[in-house]
Short mmCIF file of C-alpha atoms in Angstrom, two decimals:
data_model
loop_
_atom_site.label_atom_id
_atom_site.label_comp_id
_atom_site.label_asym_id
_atom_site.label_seq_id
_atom_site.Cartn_x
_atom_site.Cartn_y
_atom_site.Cartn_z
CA UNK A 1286 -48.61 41.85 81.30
CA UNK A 1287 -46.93 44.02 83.74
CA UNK A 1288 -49.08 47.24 82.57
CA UNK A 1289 -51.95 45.05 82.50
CA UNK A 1290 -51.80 44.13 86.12
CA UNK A 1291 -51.03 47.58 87.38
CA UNK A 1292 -54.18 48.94 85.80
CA UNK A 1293 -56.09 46.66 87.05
CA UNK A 1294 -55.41 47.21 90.47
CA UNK A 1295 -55.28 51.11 90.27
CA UNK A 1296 -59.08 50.40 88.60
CA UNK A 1297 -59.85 48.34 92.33
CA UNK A 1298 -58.23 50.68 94.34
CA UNK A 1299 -60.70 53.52 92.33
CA UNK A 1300 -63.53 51.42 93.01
CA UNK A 1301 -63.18 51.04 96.95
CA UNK A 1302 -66.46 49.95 98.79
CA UNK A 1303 -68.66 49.52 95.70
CA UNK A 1304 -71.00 45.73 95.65
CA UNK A 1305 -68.68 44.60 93.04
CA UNK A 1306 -65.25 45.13 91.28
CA UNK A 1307 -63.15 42.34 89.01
CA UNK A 1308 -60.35 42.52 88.52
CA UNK A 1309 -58.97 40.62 85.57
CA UNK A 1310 -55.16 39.07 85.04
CA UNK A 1311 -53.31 36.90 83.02
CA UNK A 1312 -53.42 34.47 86.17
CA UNK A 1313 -55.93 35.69 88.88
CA UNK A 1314 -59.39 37.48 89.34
CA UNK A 1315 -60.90 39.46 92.43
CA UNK A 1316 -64.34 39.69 92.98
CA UNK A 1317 -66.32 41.78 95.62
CA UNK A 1318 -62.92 44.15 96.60
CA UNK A 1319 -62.98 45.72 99.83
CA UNK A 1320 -60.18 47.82 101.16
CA UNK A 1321 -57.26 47.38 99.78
CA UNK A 1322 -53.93 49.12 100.45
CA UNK A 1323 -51.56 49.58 97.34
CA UNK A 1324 -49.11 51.22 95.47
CA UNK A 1325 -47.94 51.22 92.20
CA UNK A 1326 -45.14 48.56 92.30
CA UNK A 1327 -45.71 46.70 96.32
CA UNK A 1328 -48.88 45.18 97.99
CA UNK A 1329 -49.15 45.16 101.86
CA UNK A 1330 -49.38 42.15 103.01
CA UNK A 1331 -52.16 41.85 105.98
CA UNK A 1332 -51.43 38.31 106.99
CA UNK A 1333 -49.27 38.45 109.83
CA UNK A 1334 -47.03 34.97 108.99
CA UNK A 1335 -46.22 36.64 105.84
CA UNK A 1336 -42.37 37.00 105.43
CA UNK A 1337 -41.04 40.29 104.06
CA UNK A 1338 -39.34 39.82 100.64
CA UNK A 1339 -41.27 36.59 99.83
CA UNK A 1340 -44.34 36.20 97.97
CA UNK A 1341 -47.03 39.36 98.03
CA UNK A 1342 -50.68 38.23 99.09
CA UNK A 1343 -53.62 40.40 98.08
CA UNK A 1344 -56.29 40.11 101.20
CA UNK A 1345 -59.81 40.61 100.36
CA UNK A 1346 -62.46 40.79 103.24
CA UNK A 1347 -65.96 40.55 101.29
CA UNK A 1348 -68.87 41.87 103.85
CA UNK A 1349 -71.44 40.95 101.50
CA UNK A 1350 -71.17 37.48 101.42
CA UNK A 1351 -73.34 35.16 103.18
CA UNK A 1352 -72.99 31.37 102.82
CA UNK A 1353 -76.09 29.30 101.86
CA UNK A 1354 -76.67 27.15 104.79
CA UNK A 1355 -79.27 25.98 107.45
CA UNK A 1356 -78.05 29.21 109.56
CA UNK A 1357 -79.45 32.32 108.46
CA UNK A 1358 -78.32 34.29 111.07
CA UNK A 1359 -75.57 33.25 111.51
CA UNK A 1360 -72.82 36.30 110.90
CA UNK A 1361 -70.84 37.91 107.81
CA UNK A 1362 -67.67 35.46 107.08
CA UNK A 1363 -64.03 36.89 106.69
CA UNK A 1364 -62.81 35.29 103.72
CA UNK A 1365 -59.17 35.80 102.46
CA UNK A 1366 -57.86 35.33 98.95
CA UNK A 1367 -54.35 35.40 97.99
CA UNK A 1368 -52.78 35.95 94.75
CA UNK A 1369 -49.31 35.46 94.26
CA UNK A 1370 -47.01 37.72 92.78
CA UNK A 1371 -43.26 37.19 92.95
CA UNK A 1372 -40.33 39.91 93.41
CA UNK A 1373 -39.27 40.93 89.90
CA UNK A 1374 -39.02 44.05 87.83
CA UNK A 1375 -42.43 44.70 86.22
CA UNK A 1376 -41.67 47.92 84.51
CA UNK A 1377 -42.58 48.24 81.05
CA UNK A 1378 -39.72 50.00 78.77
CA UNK A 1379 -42.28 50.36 76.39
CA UNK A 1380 -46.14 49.40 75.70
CA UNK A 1381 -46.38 47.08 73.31
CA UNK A 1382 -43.12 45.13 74.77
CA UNK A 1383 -43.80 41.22 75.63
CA UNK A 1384 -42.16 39.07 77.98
CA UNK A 1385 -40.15 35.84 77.05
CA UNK A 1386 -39.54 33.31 79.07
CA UNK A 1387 -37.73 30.68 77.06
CA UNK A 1388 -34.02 30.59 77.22
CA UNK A 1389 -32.84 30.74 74.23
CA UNK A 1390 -31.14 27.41 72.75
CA UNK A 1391 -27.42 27.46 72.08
CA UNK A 1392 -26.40 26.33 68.62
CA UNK A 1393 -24.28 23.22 69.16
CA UNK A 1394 -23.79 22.74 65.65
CA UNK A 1395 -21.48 25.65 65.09
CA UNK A 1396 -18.88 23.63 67.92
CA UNK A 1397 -19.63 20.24 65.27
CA UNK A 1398 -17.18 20.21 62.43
CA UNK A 1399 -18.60 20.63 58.97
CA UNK A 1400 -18.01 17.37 57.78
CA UNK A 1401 -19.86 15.84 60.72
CA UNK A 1402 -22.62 18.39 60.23
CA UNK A 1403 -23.00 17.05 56.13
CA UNK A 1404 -22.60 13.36 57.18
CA UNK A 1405 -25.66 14.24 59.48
CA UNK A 1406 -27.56 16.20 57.09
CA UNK A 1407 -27.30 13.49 54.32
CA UNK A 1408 -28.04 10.25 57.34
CA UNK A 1409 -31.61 12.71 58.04
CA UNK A 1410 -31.89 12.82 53.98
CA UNK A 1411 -31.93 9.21 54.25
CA UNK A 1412 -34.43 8.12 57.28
CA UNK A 1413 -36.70 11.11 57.26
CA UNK A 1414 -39.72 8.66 56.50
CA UNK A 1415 -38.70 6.79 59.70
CA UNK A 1416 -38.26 9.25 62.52
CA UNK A 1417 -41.18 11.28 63.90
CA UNK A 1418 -39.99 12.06 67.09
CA UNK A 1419 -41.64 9.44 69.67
CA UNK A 1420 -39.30 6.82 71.57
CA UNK A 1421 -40.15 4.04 69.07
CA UNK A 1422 -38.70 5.99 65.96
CA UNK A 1423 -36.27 6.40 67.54
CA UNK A 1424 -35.41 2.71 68.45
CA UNK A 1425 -36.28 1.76 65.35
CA UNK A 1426 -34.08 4.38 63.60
CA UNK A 1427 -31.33 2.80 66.05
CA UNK A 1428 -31.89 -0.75 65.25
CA UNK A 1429 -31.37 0.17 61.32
CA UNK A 1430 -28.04 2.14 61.98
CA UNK A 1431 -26.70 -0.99 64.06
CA UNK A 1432 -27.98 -3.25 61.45
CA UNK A 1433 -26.30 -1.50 58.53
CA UNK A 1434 -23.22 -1.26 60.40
CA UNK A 1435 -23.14 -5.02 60.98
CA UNK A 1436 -24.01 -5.47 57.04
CA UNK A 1437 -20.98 -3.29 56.43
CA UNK A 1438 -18.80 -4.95 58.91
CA UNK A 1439 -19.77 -8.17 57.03
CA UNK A 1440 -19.38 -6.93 53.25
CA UNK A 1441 -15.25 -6.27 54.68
CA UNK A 1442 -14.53 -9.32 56.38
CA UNK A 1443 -16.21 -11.11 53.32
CA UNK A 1444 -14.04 -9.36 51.24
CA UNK A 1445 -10.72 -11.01 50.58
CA UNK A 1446 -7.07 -9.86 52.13
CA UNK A 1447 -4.93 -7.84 49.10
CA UNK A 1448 -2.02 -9.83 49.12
CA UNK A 1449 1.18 -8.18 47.27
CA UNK A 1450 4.91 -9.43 46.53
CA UNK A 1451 7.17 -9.34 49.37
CA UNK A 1452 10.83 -9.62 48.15
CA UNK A 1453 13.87 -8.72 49.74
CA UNK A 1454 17.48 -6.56 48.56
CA UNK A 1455 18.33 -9.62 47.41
CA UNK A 1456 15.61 -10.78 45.46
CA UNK A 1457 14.35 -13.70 47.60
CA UNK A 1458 11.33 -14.52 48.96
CA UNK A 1459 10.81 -16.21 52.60
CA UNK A 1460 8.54 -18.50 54.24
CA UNK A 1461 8.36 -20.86 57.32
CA UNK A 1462 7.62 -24.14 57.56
CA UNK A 1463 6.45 -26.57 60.37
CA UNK A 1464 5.50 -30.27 60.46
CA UNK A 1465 5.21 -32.43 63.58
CA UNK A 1466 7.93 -31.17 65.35
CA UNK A 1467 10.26 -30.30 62.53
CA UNK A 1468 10.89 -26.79 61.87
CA UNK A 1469 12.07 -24.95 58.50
CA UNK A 1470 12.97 -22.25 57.09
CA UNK A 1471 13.20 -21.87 53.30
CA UNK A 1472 14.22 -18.88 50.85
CA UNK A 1473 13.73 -19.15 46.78
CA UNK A 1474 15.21 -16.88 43.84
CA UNK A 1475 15.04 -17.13 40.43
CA UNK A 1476 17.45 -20.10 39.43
CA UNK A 1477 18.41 -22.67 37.51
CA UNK A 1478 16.23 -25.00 39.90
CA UNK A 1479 19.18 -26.15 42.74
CA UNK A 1480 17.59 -27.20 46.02
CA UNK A 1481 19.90 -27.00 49.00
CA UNK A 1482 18.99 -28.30 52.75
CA UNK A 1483 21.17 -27.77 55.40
CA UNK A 1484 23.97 -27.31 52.51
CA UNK A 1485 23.42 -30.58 51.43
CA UNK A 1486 22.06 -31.65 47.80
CA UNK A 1487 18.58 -32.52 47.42
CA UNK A 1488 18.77 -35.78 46.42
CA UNK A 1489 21.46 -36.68 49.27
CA UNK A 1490 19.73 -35.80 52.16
CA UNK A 1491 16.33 -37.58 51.41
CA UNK A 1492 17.02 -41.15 49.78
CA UNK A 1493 13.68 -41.94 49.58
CA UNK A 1494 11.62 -40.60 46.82
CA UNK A 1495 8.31 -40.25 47.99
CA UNK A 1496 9.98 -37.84 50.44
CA UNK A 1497 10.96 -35.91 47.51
CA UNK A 1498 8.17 -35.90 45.98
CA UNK A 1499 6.27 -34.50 48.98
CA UNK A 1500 8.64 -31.36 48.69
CA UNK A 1501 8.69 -30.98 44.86
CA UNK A 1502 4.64 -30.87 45.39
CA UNK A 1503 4.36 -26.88 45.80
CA UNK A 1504 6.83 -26.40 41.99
CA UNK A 1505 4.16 -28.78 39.88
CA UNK A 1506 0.87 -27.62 41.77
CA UNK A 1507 2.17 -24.02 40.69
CA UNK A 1508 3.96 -24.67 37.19
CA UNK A 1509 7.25 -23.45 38.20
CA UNK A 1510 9.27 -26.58 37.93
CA UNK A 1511 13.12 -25.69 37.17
CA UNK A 1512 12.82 -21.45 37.37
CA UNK A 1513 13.76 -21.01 41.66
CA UNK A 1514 16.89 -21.87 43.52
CA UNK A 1515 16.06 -23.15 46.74
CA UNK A 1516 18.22 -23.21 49.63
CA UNK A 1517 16.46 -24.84 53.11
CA UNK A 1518 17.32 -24.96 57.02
CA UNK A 1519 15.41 -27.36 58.58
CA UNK A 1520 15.77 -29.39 62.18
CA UNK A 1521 13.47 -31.45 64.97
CA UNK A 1522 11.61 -34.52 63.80
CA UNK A 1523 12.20 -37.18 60.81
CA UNK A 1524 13.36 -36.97 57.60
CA UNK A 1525 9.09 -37.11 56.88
CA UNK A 1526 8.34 -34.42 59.43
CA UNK A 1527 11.09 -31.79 57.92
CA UNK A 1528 9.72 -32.99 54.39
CA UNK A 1529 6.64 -31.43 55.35
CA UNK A 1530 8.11 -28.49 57.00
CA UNK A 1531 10.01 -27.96 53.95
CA UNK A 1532 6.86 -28.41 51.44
CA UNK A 1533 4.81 -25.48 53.21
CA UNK A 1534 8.01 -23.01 54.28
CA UNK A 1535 8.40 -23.62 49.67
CA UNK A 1536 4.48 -23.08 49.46
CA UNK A 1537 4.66 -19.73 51.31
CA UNK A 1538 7.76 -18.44 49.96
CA UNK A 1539 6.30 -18.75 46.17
CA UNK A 1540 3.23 -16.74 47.37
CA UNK A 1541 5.46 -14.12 49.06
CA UNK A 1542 7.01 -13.95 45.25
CA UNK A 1543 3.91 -14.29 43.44
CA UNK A 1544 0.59 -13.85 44.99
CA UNK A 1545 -0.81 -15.44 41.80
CA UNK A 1546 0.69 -18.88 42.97
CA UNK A 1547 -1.35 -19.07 46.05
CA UNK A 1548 -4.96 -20.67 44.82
CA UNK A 1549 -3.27 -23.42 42.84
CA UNK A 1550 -1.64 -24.13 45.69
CA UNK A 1551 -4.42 -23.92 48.05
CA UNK A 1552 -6.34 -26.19 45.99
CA UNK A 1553 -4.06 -29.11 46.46
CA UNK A 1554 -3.53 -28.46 50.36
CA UNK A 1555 0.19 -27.24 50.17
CA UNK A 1556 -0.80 -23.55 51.84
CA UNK A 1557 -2.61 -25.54 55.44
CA UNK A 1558 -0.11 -27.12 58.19
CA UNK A 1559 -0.84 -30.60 58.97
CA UNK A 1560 -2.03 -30.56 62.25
CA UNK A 1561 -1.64 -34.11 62.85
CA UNK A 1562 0.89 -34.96 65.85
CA UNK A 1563 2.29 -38.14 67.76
CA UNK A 1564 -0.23 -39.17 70.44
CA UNK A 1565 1.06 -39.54 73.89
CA UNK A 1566 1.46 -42.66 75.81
CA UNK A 1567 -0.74 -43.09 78.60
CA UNK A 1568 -0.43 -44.41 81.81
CA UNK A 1569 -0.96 -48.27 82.06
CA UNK A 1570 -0.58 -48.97 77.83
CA UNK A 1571 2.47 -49.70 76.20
CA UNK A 1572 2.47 -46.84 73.54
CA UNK A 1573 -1.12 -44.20 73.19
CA UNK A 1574 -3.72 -47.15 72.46
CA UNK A 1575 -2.03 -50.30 72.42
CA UNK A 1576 -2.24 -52.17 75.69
CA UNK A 1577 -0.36 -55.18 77.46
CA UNK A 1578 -0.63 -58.92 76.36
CA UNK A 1579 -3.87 -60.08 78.76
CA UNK A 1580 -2.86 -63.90 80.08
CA UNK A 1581 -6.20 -65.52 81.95
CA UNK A 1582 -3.86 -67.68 84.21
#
């Protein structure tokens, strides 16, 4: 461009006072050249608001020219054209060399690591039919990552917990037990089929036998009747409310031991806490609903 230009003008500056020179650019064009002061690298500017070391303005006076209007006589016009050229370094190292003006792009994916890079790669593998390159491709591509991580999401909360033995040094198995407000805490081991609470026999501490029966629930439910030693703290509440406790502190301690025992057990109920509780009394009633004897007179 920069030997372009320079010909050009030394061809204007040849061709001083003819009717008619052009002078041809990438960007500009002179037509009817008058004087014109030059050199091979600066232009004198003739505009006296020009600042030095700005822009360079070419100033063309054209004598010829005569606008078509209702005044014939009227006189030749001074008209001034600029062209401008900004400070830089036009020289040429050699003829055929071209000018680039792009910056050239640095290669972020060589700071990416490689595994990144592939997982890229193979997602671009797998939507190239959907981007394109416009704003809605890419919303669209956005909306199907989001959905497919949601589906994901989904697929491993659906999928169910791996549950494995949990046995201590001493071979037992733990679990804890609550029931109104009775609390209980119950270990079992491979036995002979001995149940302890509070270091008492079985059968002495609850004389009734649906009681017992509500505890022995977890051992038929899972088949194990007469194979774990069971030895039981329990306090708070009734002897119905720590018969509870005691029935899902046994329920969980024979899944700690056996995973496998859980969805027999879960099928009868033993694995939920009963959430049922006293009521309160409230104010004005003699217990939570029942209310004073009502006498007309």
């Amino acid at each position: 461009m920069a030997t372009a230009v320079r010909g050009s003008l030394l061809a204007a500056r040849l061709a001083n006072h003819t009717s008619s020179a052009m002078v041809l650019g990438n960007a500009f064009k002179i037509s009817h050249v008058a004087t014109l002061n030059l050199s091979m690298t600066t232009v004198n500017c003739t505009q006296p608001s020009c600042e030095p070391f700005s822009k360079v303005h070419i100033a063309v006076r054209c004598h010829s020219y005569r606008p078509q209007s209702s005044h014939p006589e009227r006189k030749d016009m001074f008209r001034v054209h600029a062209v401008s050229l900004y400070q830089g370094d036009y020289t040429d190292e050699e003829d055929d060399a071209q000018w680039d003006d792009k910056e050239p792009v640095p290669d972020n994916k060589a700071l990416v690591d490689p595994k990144e890079v592939r997982k890229m790669d193979e997602e671009e593998e797998a939507t190239w039919w959907l981007y394109d390159g416009t704003e809605e491709s890419r919303e669209a591509l956005a909306a199907m990552r989001l959905k497919e991580a949601q589906k994901q999401r989904w697929i491993q909360n659906a999928s169910p917990p791996v549950r494995v033995s949990e046995i201590d040094e001493r071979g037992r198995a733990y679990g804890r037990g609550t029931r109104k407000t009775a609390q209980a805490r119950v270990w079992i081991q491979p036995g002979q089929g001995e149940i302890v609470v509070n270091r008492k026999d079985f059968v002495t501490y609850f004389p009734r036998e649906s009681d017992r029966e509500h505890v022995l629930g977890p051992f038929v439910a899972s088949q194990t009747c007469g194979k774990f030693d069971v030895i039981a703290t329990v306090k708070g509440g009734g002897l119905t409310g720590q018969a509870g406790a005691i029935r899902l502190g046994l329920a969980r301690a024979l899944e700690k031991y056996n995973p496998d025992y859980r969805p027999p057990m879960k099928r009868h109920g033993f694995m939920t806490r009963d959430p049922r509780m006293v009521e309160r009394k409230k104010v004005g009633r003699v217990k939570a609903r029942k209310s004073p004897q009502w006498v007309r007179r």
